[in-house]
Coordinates of C-alpha atoms in Angstrom, one line a residue:
M1 CA -22.8 20.9 -64.7
S2 CA -23.1 17.9 -62.8
D3 CA -19.2 17.2 -62.8
I4 CA -19.4 20.8 -60.4
K5 CA -21.7 19.2 -58.5
Y6 CA -20.5 16.6 -57.4
Q7 CA -17.1 18.0 -56.6
E8 CA -19.1 21.6 -54.3
N9 CA -20.7 17.7 -53.0
L10 CA -16.9 16.6 -52.1
K11 CA -16.0 19.6 -50.3
T12 CA -18.7 19.9 -49.1
K13 CA -18.7 15.8 -47.2
T14 CA -15.0 16.7 -46.6
F15 CA -15.4 19.2 -44.7
D16 CA -17.0 18.1 -42.5
E17 CA -16.0 14.6 -41.3
D18 CA -13.3 17.4 -41.0
A19 CA -15.6 18.9 -38.8
K20 CA -17.0 16.4 -37.4
I21 CA -13.1 14.7 -36.8
E22 CA -12.2 17.9 -34.7
S23 CA -15.0 18.3 -33.1
I24 CA -13.9 14.5 -31.8
S25 CA -10.1 15.4 -30.5
V26 CA -11.6 18.8 -28.8
H27 CA -14.5 16.3 -26.7
T28 CA -11.5 14.3 -26.1
D29 CA -9.3 17.2 -25.8
S30 CA -11.8 18.6 -22.6
E31 CA -12.5 14.3 -21.1
N32 CA -8.2 14.2 -21.3
I33 CA -8.5 17.4 -19.2
V34 CA -10.9 16.1 -16.6
T35 CA -9.2 12.6 -15.8
N36 CA -6.0 12.6 -16.5
I37 CA -4.2 16.3 -15.7
A38 CA -1.6 15.1 -13.7
A39 CA -0.3 12.6 -16.1
H40 CA -0.2 15.6 -18.5
N41 CA 1.3 18.2 -16.4
A42 CA 3.8 15.5 -15.8
R43 CA 4.6 15.2 -18.8
I44 CA 5.8 19.1 -19.0
Y45 CA 7.9 19.3 -15.8
V46 CA 9.7 17.2 -16.1
K47 CA 11.1 19.0 -18.5
Y48 CA 12.6 21.4 -16.4
Y49 CA 13.1 19.3 -13.7
S50 CA 16.0 17.3 -15.9
T51 CA 18.9 19.1 -15.7
P52 CA 21.7 16.7 -12.2
L53 CA 20.9 19.4 -10.1
R54 CA 17.4 19.9 -10.0
V55 CA 16.9 16.2 -10.3
T56 CA 18.6 15.8 -7.1
I57 CA 17.0 18.5 -5.0
L58 CA 13.6 16.9 -6.1
Y59 CA 14.6 13.8 -5.0
F60 CA 16.5 15.3 -1.7
S61 CA 12.4 17.1 -1.0
L62 CA 11.1 13.3 -1.1
F63 CA 13.7 11.7 0.3
L64 CA 13.5 15.0 2.9
L65 CA 9.0 14.3 3.2
A66 CA 9.5 10.7 3.7
Y67 CA 12.4 11.3 5.9
A68 CA 9.6 13.1 8.9
Y69 CA 6.5 10.5 7.5
N70 CA 8.4 7.3 7.5
L71 CA 10.4 8.1 11.5
H72 CA 7.2 9.0 13.0
K73 CA 5.5 6.0 11.7
D74 CA 9.4 3.9 13.1
V75 CA 8.1 5.3 16.6
R76 CA 4.1 5.6 16.4
G77 CA 4.3 1.9 17.7
T78 CA 5.6 2.3 20.8
Y79 CA 3.6 6.0 21.9
Q80 CA 0.0 3.7 20.7
T81 CA 1.0 1.3 23.0
L82 CA 1.9 3.7 26.0
A83 CA -1.6 5.5 24.8
T84 CA -3.9 2.6 24.6
S85 CA -1.7 1.3 28.1
S86 CA -2.9 4.8 29.4
Y87 CA -6.2 3.8 28.4
S88 CA -6.6 -0.2 30.6
K89 CA -7.6 -1.0 27.0
H90 CA -4.5 -2.3 25.3
S91 CA -6.6 -5.3 23.6
L92 CA -7.9 -2.3 21.1
L93 CA -4.9 -1.3 20.1
A94 CA -6.0 -4.4 17.2
T95 CA -9.2 -2.2 16.5
V96 CA -7.6 0.9 16.4
Q97 CA -5.2 0.1 14.1
C98 CA -7.8 -2.0 12.2
I99 CA -10.5 1.4 11.8
N100 CA -6.9 3.2 10.2
Q101 CA -6.1 0.7 7.7
V102 CA -9.9 0.1 6.0
I103 CA -10.2 4.5 6.4
S104 CA -6.2 4.4 4.8
A105 CA -7.2 1.7 2.0
A106 CA -10.1 3.5 0.6
G107 CA -8.5 7.1 1.3
Q108 CA -5.7 5.7 -1.2
I109 CA -7.5 5.1 -3.9
W110 CA -9.4 8.7 -3.4
Y111 CA -6.7 10.2 -3.5
A112 CA -5.3 8.5 -6.2
R113 CA -8.3 9.4 -8.6
A114 CA -8.6 12.6 -7.4
S115 CA -4.6 13.8 -7.8
D116 CA -5.6 13.5 -11.2
I117 CA -8.2 15.9 -11.8
F118 CA -6.6 18.4 -9.6
G119 CA -3.4 18.3 -9.1
R120 CA -0.4 16.4 -7.2
T121 CA 0.1 19.1 -5.1
P122 CA -3.5 20.1 -4.1
I123 CA -4.4 16.5 -2.3
L124 CA -0.2 16.9 -0.8
I125 CA -1.5 19.7 1.0
L126 CA -5.1 18.7 1.8
S127 CA -3.2 15.3 3.0
I128 CA -0.6 17.3 5.3
L129 CA -3.5 18.6 6.2
F130 CA -5.5 15.9 7.5
Y131 CA -1.5 14.6 8.4
F132 CA -2.2 17.6 11.4
I133 CA -4.9 17.1 11.8
G134 CA -4.5 13.9 13.3
T135 CA -1.9 13.9 15.6
L136 CA -3.0 17.1 17.0
I137 CA -6.0 15.1 17.9
E138 CA -4.3 12.4 18.8
S139 CA -1.5 14.2 21.5
Q140 CA -5.1 15.6 23.3
A141 CA -7.3 12.5 23.5
T142 CA -8.0 12.0 27.1
D143 CA -9.4 8.5 26.6
I144 CA -9.2 5.8 23.1
S145 CA -12.3 6.7 21.3
K146 CA -10.9 10.5 20.7
Y147 CA -7.7 8.8 20.0
A148 CA -9.5 6.2 17.6
A149 CA -11.1 10.2 16.2
G150 CA -7.5 10.7 15.9
S151 CA -5.4 8.4 14.8
C152 CA -8.2 8.3 12.1
I153 CA -7.5 11.2 10.8
Y154 CA -3.9 10.7 11.0
A155 CA -4.9 8.2 9.2
L156 CA -5.9 10.0 5.9
G157 CA -3.0 12.5 5.9
Y158 CA -0.6 10.2 6.1
A159 CA -2.3 7.2 3.5
G160 CA -2.4 10.5 1.3
S161 CA 1.1 11.9 2.0
V162 CA 2.1 8.2 0.6
L163 CA 0.3 8.1 -2.8
V164 CA 1.4 11.4 -3.8
T165 CA 5.2 11.1 -3.1
Q166 CA 4.9 7.1 -4.5
V167 CA 3.1 8.9 -8.2
L168 CA 5.3 11.4 -7.8
V169 CA 8.6 9.6 -8.2
S170 CA 6.6 7.2 -10.9
D171 CA 6.0 10.1 -12.6
Y172 CA 9.6 11.2 -13.0
S173 CA 11.7 8.1 -13.1
T174 CA 11.6 5.1 -15.7
L175 CA 10.7 1.8 -15.9
K176 CA 13.8 0.5 -15.7
W177 CA 15.0 2.9 -12.7
R178 CA 11.6 2.3 -10.4
L179 CA 12.8 0.6 -8.2
V180 CA 16.2 2.6 -7.3
S181 CA 14.0 5.6 -7.0
S182 CA 11.7 4.3 -5.2
T183 CA 13.9 3.0 -2.4
V184 CA 14.8 6.8 -2.3
L185 CA 11.3 7.5 -0.1
F186 CA 12.3 4.1 2.6
L187 CA 16.7 4.7 2.7
P188 CA 15.9 7.3 5.6
N189 CA 15.0 3.9 7.8
I190 CA 18.0 2.8 7.5
I191 CA 19.0 6.2 9.5
N192 CA 15.6 6.0 11.7
T193 CA 16.3 2.6 12.5
W194 CA 18.9 3.9 15.3
V195 CA 17.5 6.9 15.6
G196 CA 14.3 5.7 16.5
G197 CA 14.7 4.1 19.5
N198 CA 16.7 7.3 20.9
I199 CA 13.8 8.9 21.0
T200 CA 11.4 7.3 22.4
E201 CA 13.8 6.2 25.6
D202 CA 13.9 10.7 25.5
V203 CA 10.9 10.9 25.7
G204 CA 9.8 8.4 28.1
N205 CA 5.9 8.3 28.8
R206 CA 5.0 11.5 27.6
W207 CA 3.6 10.1 24.7
Q208 CA 1.0 13.1 24.4
W209 CA 4.5 15.1 24.0
G210 CA 5.4 11.7 21.3
F211 CA 2.7 12.0 19.4
G212 CA 1.8 16.1 19.3
M213 CA 5.8 17.1 17.7
W214 CA 4.7 15.7 14.4
A215 CA 2.1 18.4 14.4
F216 CA 4.4 21.3 13.7
I217 CA 7.1 18.8 12.1
F218 CA 6.1 17.1 9.4
P219 CA 4.7 20.0 7.4
L220 CA 8.0 22.2 8.2
A221 CA 9.1 18.7 6.6
S222 CA 7.0 18.8 3.5
I223 CA 8.4 22.2 2.8
P224 CA 11.1 22.2 -0.1
L225 CA 8.4 19.6 -2.7
L226 CA 5.8 22.1 -2.5
C227 CA 8.1 24.6 -3.0
C228 CA 9.3 22.7 -5.7
L229 CA 6.8 21.5 -7.1
A230 CA 5.6 25.3 -7.5
H231 CA 8.8 25.7 -9.1
M232 CA 8.0 23.2 -12.4
K233 CA 4.4 24.2 -12.3
Y234 CA 6.4 28.4 -13.2
L235 CA 9.3 27.3 -15.4
A236 CA 6.1 26.1 -17.6
I237 CA 3.6 29.3 -18.1
K238 CA 7.1 31.1 -18.4
N239 CA 8.1 29.3 -21.9
K240 CA 3.9 29.0 -21.8
E241 CA 3.7 25.1 -22.0
D242 CA 0.2 23.8 -22.4
V243 CA 0.0 23.2 -18.2
K244 CA -4.7 22.2 -18.1
L245 CA -6.3 23.5 -15.4
T246 CA -6.9 22.2 -12.0
I247 CA -10.7 21.9 -12.8
S248 CA -11.7 22.9 -16.1
K249 CA -15.5 23.4 -16.2
P250 CA -17.6 23.7 -19.3
R251 CA -19.5 26.5 -19.8
S252 CA -23.0 24.6 -20.3
I253 CA -23.1 23.9 -16.4
S254 CA -23.3 25.4 -13.1
W255 CA -20.2 24.9 -10.5
A256 CA -22.5 22.9 -8.2
R257 CA -23.3 20.9 -11.3
H258 CA -20.0 20.7 -12.2
L259 CA -18.6 19.7 -8.1
Y260 CA -21.3 16.9 -8.3
D261 CA -20.1 15.3 -11.4
I262 CA -16.7 15.3 -9.6
F263 CA -17.7 14.0 -6.8
F264 CA -19.9 11.9 -6.3
W265 CA -19.1 10.2 -10.3
K266 CA -15.2 10.7 -10.9
L267 CA -14.4 10.3 -7.7
D268 CA -16.7 7.6 -6.9
M269 CA -17.7 8.8 -3.2
L270 CA -21.1 5.8 -2.9
G271 CA -18.6 3.1 -3.9
L272 CA -15.9 4.6 -1.7
I273 CA -18.4 4.3 2.0
L274 CA -19.9 1.0 0.8
L275 CA -16.6 -0.1 0.2
V276 CA -16.1 1.5 4.1
A277 CA -18.7 0.1 5.2
F278 CA -17.8 -3.3 3.9
F279 CA -14.6 -3.7 6.0
A280 CA -14.9 -2.3 8.5
L281 CA -18.5 -3.7 9.6
I282 CA -16.7 -7.7 9.1
L283 CA -13.5 -6.9 10.4
V284 CA -13.7 -4.6 13.2
P285 CA -16.4 -6.3 15.1
L286 CA -13.6 -9.4 14.9
T287 CA -10.8 -7.3 17.2
L288 CA -13.9 -6.8 19.8
A289 CA -15.4 -10.1 20.3
K290 CA -14.4 -12.2 23.0
G291 CA -15.3 -16.1 23.0
L292 CA -18.6 -17.7 22.4
H293 CA -20.5 -16.5 25.4
E294 CA -18.9 -12.1 25.7
G295 CA -19.3 -12.3 21.4
W296 CA -19.1 -13.8 19.0
G297 CA -22.8 -15.0 19.9
S298 CA -23.9 -11.6 20.8
A299 CA -25.7 -9.2 18.7
K300 CA -22.5 -6.8 18.7
F301 CA -21.0 -9.0 17.0
I302 CA -23.5 -10.4 15.1
V303 CA -25.0 -7.6 13.1
P304 CA -21.9 -6.2 11.6
E305 CA -21.6 -8.9 10.4
V306 CA -24.5 -9.8 8.7
L307 CA -25.2 -6.3 7.2
G308 CA -21.5 -6.2 6.2
W309 CA -22.4 -9.4 4.1
A310 CA -26.0 -9.6 3.4
L311 CA -26.5 -5.5 2.9
A312 CA -22.9 -3.7 2.2
L313 CA -21.2 -6.1 -0.1
P314 CA -24.0 -6.5 -2.4
L315 CA -25.0 -2.7 -2.5
F316 CA -21.7 -2.3 -3.1
L317 CA -21.2 -4.5 -6.1
T318 CA -24.0 -3.2 -7.5
W319 CA -23.0 0.3 -7.5
E320 CA -20.0 -0.4 -9.0
L321 CA -21.0 -3.0 -11.7
K322 CA -24.6 -1.1 -12.7
F323 CA -24.6 1.9 -11.8
A324 CA -20.8 3.7 -11.0
S325 CA -19.9 5.3 -14.2
N326 CA -16.3 5.5 -12.4
P327 CA -15.8 2.3 -11.1
I328 CA -13.2 2.2 -7.7
T329 CA -12.2 -1.1 -9.5
P330 CA -12.0 -0.3 -13.5
L331 CA -12.8 -3.8 -14.3
D332 CA -11.1 -3.2 -18.1
L333 CA -7.4 -2.6 -14.8
I334 CA -8.2 -5.7 -13.2
K335 CA -9.1 -8.0 -15.9
D336 CA -4.9 -7.9 -16.7
R337 CA -3.2 -10.6 -14.1
G338 CA -0.8 -8.8 -14.2
I339 CA -3.0 -6.4 -12.1
Y340 CA -5.1 -8.6 -10.2
G341 CA -1.4 -10.8 -8.9
G342 CA -0.1 -6.9 -8.0
I343 CA -3.4 -6.6 -5.6
G344 CA -3.4 -10.9 -4.5
V345 CA 0.4 -10.3 -3.4
S346 CA 0.1 -6.6 -1.4
L347 CA -2.6 -8.1 0.9
F348 CA -1.3 -11.4 1.2
L349 CA 2.1 -9.4 1.9
E350 CA 0.8 -7.3 4.4
F351 CA -1.6 -10.1 5.8
V352 CA 1.7 -11.6 6.5
Y353 CA 3.4 -9.2 8.1
D354 CA 0.6 -7.8 10.4
I355 CA 0.1 -10.3 12.5
G356 CA 3.1 -11.0 13.2
S357 CA 3.9 -7.2 13.9
T358 CA 0.4 -5.8 15.2
Y359 CA 1.5 -7.2 19.0
L360 CA 5.1 -8.2 18.5
Y361 CA 6.6 -4.8 19.9
T362 CA 4.5 -5.9 23.3
V363 CA 5.3 -9.3 23.1
L364 CA 9.6 -8.2 23.1
V365 CA 9.3 -5.4 26.3
V366 CA 7.5 -8.6 28.4
A367 CA 7.8 -11.1 27.3
V368 CA 11.9 -10.9 26.4
N369 CA 12.4 -8.4 28.8
E370 CA 13.7 -5.7 26.0
S371 CA 14.0 -2.3 27.2
T372 CA 12.0 0.8 25.6
K373 CA 14.7 1.4 23.1
S374 CA 15.9 -2.3 22.0
A375 CA 12.8 -3.0 21.2
T376 CA 11.9 0.2 19.7
R377 CA 14.5 -0.7 17.6
I378 CA 14.4 -4.7 17.4
T379 CA 11.0 -3.9 15.5
S380 CA 12.6 -0.8 13.0
L381 CA 15.6 -3.7 11.9
F382 CA 13.5 -5.7 9.9
T383 CA 12.4 -2.0 7.6
F384 CA 16.2 -0.7 7.2
V385 CA 17.0 -4.4 6.4
S386 CA 14.6 -4.2 3.7
V387 CA 14.9 -0.8 2.5
L388 CA 18.7 -2.0 2.4
T389 CA 18.0 -4.6 0.0
A390 CA 15.8 -3.4 -2.1
F391 CA 17.4 -0.8 -3.1
F392 CA 21.1 -2.8 -4.2
L393 CA 18.2 -5.1 -5.6
G394 CA 17.3 -2.0 -7.2
F395 CA 20.8 -2.1 -9.6
V396 CA 20.7 -5.4 -10.2
V397 CA 16.8 -5.3 -12.0
V398 CA 18.4 -1.8 -14.1
K399 CA 20.7 -5.0 -15.8
V400 CA 18.3 -7.8 -15.7
R401 CA 15.4 -6.3 -16.2
R402 CA 12.8 -8.4 -14.4
T403 CA 11.5 -8.7 -11.5
K404 CA 9.5 -12.3 -10.5
E405 CA 11.9 -14.4 -9.8
F406 CA 13.2 -12.2 -7.1
I407 CA 10.5 -12.8 -5.9
I408 CA 9.3 -15.5 -5.7
F409 CA 12.6 -15.7 -3.5
G410 CA 11.4 -13.9 -1.2
I411 CA 8.1 -15.4 -0.8
A412 CA 10.7 -18.2 0.2
M413 CA 13.2 -16.7 2.8
W414 CA 9.7 -15.7 4.8
Y415 CA 9.0 -19.5 5.1
I416 CA 12.8 -19.0 7.3
A417 CA 11.4 -15.7 9.0
Y418 CA 8.2 -17.3 10.0
G419 CA 9.9 -20.1 11.2
L420 CA 11.9 -18.6 13.3
F421 CA 9.3 -16.7 15.0
E422 CA 7.7 -19.2 15.8
H423 CA 10.8 -21.6 18.3
Y424 CA 11.4 -17.4 20.1
R425 CA 8.8 -16.4 20.6
G426 CA 9.4 -16.0 24.8
G427 CA 12.3 -15.9 27.3
A428 CA 15.3 -13.9 27.6
E429 CA 16.6 -16.8 25.0
S430 CA 15.0 -15.3 22.3
H431 CA 16.4 -12.1 22.0
A432 CA 19.6 -13.0 19.5
G433 CA 16.6 -15.8 17.6
I434 CA 14.6 -13.4 17.4
I435 CA 16.3 -10.5 15.4
A436 CA 18.0 -13.4 13.7
A437 CA 14.1 -13.8 13.0
V438 CA 13.4 -10.2 11.9
C439 CA 16.6 -10.0 9.9
V440 CA 15.6 -12.9 7.5
H441 CA 12.5 -11.6 7.1
G442 CA 13.3 -7.9 6.3
F443 CA 16.2 -9.4 3.8
G444 CA 12.7 -11.6 1.9
N445 CA 10.4 -8.3 2.8
G446 CA 13.3 -5.9 0.2
F447 CA 12.9 -8.9 -2.7
I448 CA 9.1 -8.9 -2.5
K449 CA 7.1 -5.4 -1.6
F450 CA 9.9 -3.2 -3.4
P451 CA 10.2 -5.6 -6.5
V452 CA 6.1 -6.2 -6.6
R453 CA 4.8 -2.0 -6.9
V454 CA 7.1 -1.9 -9.6
S455 CA 5.1 -4.9 -12.7
T456 CA 2.1 -3.7 -10.6
Q457 CA 2.7 -0.3 -12.2
A458 CA 4.9 -2.0 -15.1
S459 CA 1.2 -4.0 -15.6
A460 CA -0.9 -0.7 -16.0
K461 CA 0.8 0.2 -19.3
T462 CA -0.1 4.4 -19.1
H463 CA 1.1 7.0 -17.7
D464 CA -2.7 7.6 -17.2
R465 CA -3.2 4.6 -14.5
L466 CA -0.1 4.6 -12.6
A467 CA -1.6 6.8 -10.3
I468 CA -4.9 5.0 -10.4
A469 CA -2.6 0.9 -10.6
T470 CA -0.3 1.9 -7.9
S471 CA -3.1 3.3 -5.5
L472 CA -4.8 -0.2 -6.3
Y473 CA -1.4 -1.9 -5.2
L474 CA -1.6 0.2 -1.8
A475 CA -5.2 0.0 -0.8
A476 CA -4.5 -4.2 -1.4
G477 CA -2.0 -3.9 1.5
D478 CA -4.2 -2.0 3.9
I479 CA -7.0 -3.8 3.8
G480 CA -4.0 -7.0 3.7
M481 CA -2.9 -4.7 7.4
A482 CA -6.4 -4.5 8.2
F483 CA -7.3 -7.9 7.8
G484 CA -3.4 -8.9 9.5
S485 CA -4.9 -6.5 12.4
A486 CA -8.8 -7.7 13.1
T487 CA -7.5 -12.0 12.7
A488 CA -4.0 -11.1 14.9
G489 CA -6.6 -8.8 17.5
A490 CA -9.2 -11.3 17.2
M491 CA -7.1 -14.6 18.9
W492 CA -5.3 -12.2 21.2
T493 CA -7.8 -11.0 22.8
N494 CA -10.6 -14.1 22.6
I495 CA -6.6 -17.1 23.5
L496 CA -4.8 -14.9 25.8
P497 CA -7.0 -14.0 28.3
A498 CA -7.9 -17.6 29.3
Q499 CA -4.4 -17.9 29.1
I500 CA -3.3 -15.4 31.8
D501 CA -6.1 -17.1 33.8
M502 CA -4.7 -20.1 34.0
V503 CA -1.2 -19.1 34.9
I504 CA -1.7 -16.1 37.2
Q505 CA -4.0 -17.4 39.7
N506 CA -4.9 -14.0 40.8
S507 CA -8.5 -13.0 38.8
T508 CA -7.5 -8.6 39.4
L509 CA -3.9 -9.5 39.1
A510 CA -4.2 -11.1 35.5
K511 CA -7.1 -8.8 34.3
I512 CA -4.1 -6.5 34.5
A513 CA -2.1 -8.4 33.0
Y514 CA -4.2 -8.3 30.5
E515 CA -5.3 -5.1 30.2
S516 CA -2.3 -2.8 30.8
P517 CA 0.5 -5.3 30.4
I518 CA 3.2 -1.5 30.5
K519 CA 2.2 -1.5 34.3
F520 CA 2.3 -4.4 35.2
I521 CA 5.8 -5.0 34.1
R522 CA 6.3 -2.0 35.8
T523 CA 5.5 -3.8 39.4
H524 CA 6.3 -6.7 38.4
K525 CA 10.0 -7.2 37.4
W526 CA 11.9 -10.0 35.7
D527 CA 12.6 -12.4 38.2
S528 CA 9.1 -12.7 39.8
P529 CA 7.6 -15.8 39.5
E530 CA 3.8 -13.2 37.9
R531 CA 6.6 -11.6 35.4
Q532 CA 7.8 -15.2 34.5
A533 CA 3.6 -16.5 33.6
L534 CA 2.7 -14.3 31.6
V535 CA 5.5 -14.6 29.5
V536 CA 4.5 -18.4 29.5
A537 CA 1.2 -16.8 28.5
Y538 CA 2.5 -14.8 25.5
R539 CA 4.6 -17.6 24.4
Y540 CA 1.7 -19.4 23.5
I541 CA -0.6 -16.9 21.3
Q542 CA 2.8 -16.0 19.9
R543 CA 3.0 -19.7 18.4
L544 CA -0.3 -19.2 18.0
L545 CA 0.3 -16.2 15.7
M546 CA 3.0 -17.4 13.8
I547 CA 1.6 -21.2 13.0
V548 CA -0.8 -18.8 10.9
A549 CA 0.8 -16.8 9.5
L550 CA 3.2 -19.8 8.1
C551 CA 0.3 -20.9 6.8
L552 CA -0.9 -17.5 4.7
I553 CA 2.4 -18.1 2.7
I554 CA 0.4 -20.2 0.8
P555 CA -2.5 -17.9 -0.9
L556 CA 1.0 -15.5 -1.2
L557 CA 3.1 -17.9 -3.3
L558 CA 0.4 -19.0 -5.4
S559 CA -0.7 -14.9 -6.0
S560 CA 3.3 -13.9 -7.2
F561 CA 3.0 -16.5 -10.7
F562 CA 0.5 -14.2 -11.8
L563 CA 2.5 -11.6 -12.2
R564 CA 3.9 -10.2 -15.9
N565 CA 7.8 -10.5 -16.2
R566 CA 7.7 -7.8 -19.0
A567 CA 11.1 -6.5 -19.2
L568 CA 11.2 -3.0 -17.6
T569 CA 12.5 -0.4 -20.4
D570 CA 13.9 3.4 -20.2
T571 CA 10.3 5.3 -20.0
V572 CA 7.9 5.7 -17.6
A573 CA 5.4 3.4 -18.7
F574 CA 5.4 1.1 -21.4
E575 CA 3.1 3.1 -24.2
Q576 CA 6.1 5.1 -24.5
T577 CA 7.2 2.3 -26.3
D578 CA 7.6 0.8 -29.7
I579 CA 6.4 -2.5 -28.4
P580 CA 3.5 -3.3 -29.0
K581 CA 0.9 -3.3 -26.3
E582 CA -0.9 -6.0 -25.9
S583 CA 2.4 -8.6 -26.8
D584 CA 5.7 -8.8 -26.4
S585 CA 9.1 -10.8 -27.1
S586 CA 7.4 -13.7 -25.2
D587 CA 4.4 -14.4 -27.2
L588 CA 7.4 -15.9 -29.7
E589 CA 8.2 -17.4 -27.2
N590 CA 4.4 -19.0 -26.8
S591 CA 3.9 -19.8 -30.4
K592 CA 7.1 -22.0 -30.0
I593 CA 6.4 -23.9 -27.1
D594 CA 2.6 -23.9 -29.6
N595 CA 4.7 -24.7 -32.2
L596 CA 6.6 -28.7 -29.7
E597 CA 2.5 -29.4 -28.9
E598 CA 1.9 -30.0 -32.5
D599 CA 5.1 -32.0 -33.4
S600 CA 4.0 -33.5 -29.9
E601 CA 0.8 -34.6 -31.7
E602 CA 2.2 -35.3 -35.1
D603 CA 4.5 -38.2 -33.5
S604 CA 2.2 -39.3 -31.1
S605 CA -0.4 -40.2 -34.0
N606 CA 2.6 -42.3 -35.7
G607 CA 2.2 -44.3 -33.2
E608 CA 5.7 -43.4 -31.4
S609 CA 4.7 -42.2 -26.9
K610 CA 6.1 -38.6 -26.7
P611 CA 4.8 -36.6 -23.8
K612 CA 2.7 -33.5 -25.2
K613 CA 5.4 -30.5 -23.4
K614 CA 3.1 -27.7 -24.5
T615 CA 1.7 -27.9 -20.5
I616 CA 4.7 -28.3 -18.7
S617 CA 6.2 -25.6 -19.9
R618 CA 3.9 -22.6 -20.8
F619 CA 3.7 -23.4 -16.9
F620 CA 7.3 -22.2 -16.1
H621 CA 7.3 -19.8 -18.8
N622 CA 4.8 -17.8 -17.7
I623 CA 5.8 -18.2 -14.7
F624 CA 8.4 -16.9 -15.0
H625 CA 8.7 -14.9 -17.8
N626 CA 5.0 -13.7 -19.5

């Protein structure tokens, strides 16, 4: 009798344990519905877009959308210069760019989280809407404040479009081919470099139309991609695949509570707001202050800086570390050196780039006497060389399957490029030198920017974290751009006016030369004394900007040492391989180095004086093979 009861109790216990395991599994699945919907669905959709024809159609659709926003970005610099100059607020160009980059950085993180919850397609549609509204407002702006408002909305749209297209490429490509696939989005720059100059020349001074036409071109260019995404979903549903809903609400709570949980907790809106407030408060005043008496020592500079460092930053750190259930910077992801190394490279890469590029178009037109078409083409030449380099490098990476050595080589090329920029910084004789500098600059960038993005995505390890890792990389780049714009703007507004006053004795004319340089050069031709005096002032400020950029390449190089150099596999993420996640072939090399140290210590204990080889060996091993 007791045996029968024992057997019944055993069955009951087993049943309860199975039910508990099943309950845990259901709970986990429900969590995945909310947090990883896009990655889950992408793994289904890829089965229906794996034929050569459909893959070609998908990548052509991505190419078309990227063609539109890349061409717009190439010509925007010209229109921004014309717009700010027409308001007699050219010096605020850096301020507008700084605000845009801060908003864009927060937008990248928000879009990544939202795309994991709501899916890629809804977020792409939202980005297109922001893009349309922002460019429309810019085209109709009558003063700098209205233009800045439209520019900020455009920045949100642009950030979302870039993030979603980058993640879509990652969803449908393997790590080994990721570099080649990601450069597809930038191949339009090969054409845009030569087309952009013609567009800006044809548009001329009608910068309003130069902005406005993209409010219609960009949405039209997105239609093929949206059709592809809709077709994928249709095929998956038709074949009764386990496609997850964009929003799955538990029955036990209301829609209001569910949306509150998503937007406040899962998307961490408060953390994003505090992050934007911090960077805006500390960076924007730098672009506005004009010396000790007009800016640095005034309340309009001191108050925002104090609020940023003493209030916004502590609040952000306290919220993220103590209260946020889904921090915008997940610590378990950030602590991987492959991730924080990629973030560091992205930040300093764009920091250095923006210092040199913020006023490059103005320098070319004013101080080198380039035409609008020529100046636009020269500034676009950077991306032309960069994309070609990265595209062909991608095929080398397919064979080599590593990226770190190429990244360090690219950083070395940037030292040469900025040395050329410092030497050729103004005057008609600088024409060829600046073109050479731009080409070397782009060549080096092809070895850095795209491989670092692939390396960062590989360090995410799982497909579910691919979007957030990509967004952190892109957001760090936007913050770096904001630092670069702020630094360039601060130097431009604090140094250049005094230099112009020294070389142009007429105070009224000097003010026009500073605030409206495009207007100034229309009335003062290249051979006039006033124009040559302005060239001298531009050469001075350009030299200082390039020296600062050269100094900042040092932390860029140091950040690259932290990158991982795992062999890229033929899978979307490392989680899909049979290789252990926390170790790879490099662990075997580490054990060999440890044994080498032990042998060295034993030799030294026997009285033989042999240097320990572990430290140096491990240093170089970690740089190039780990």
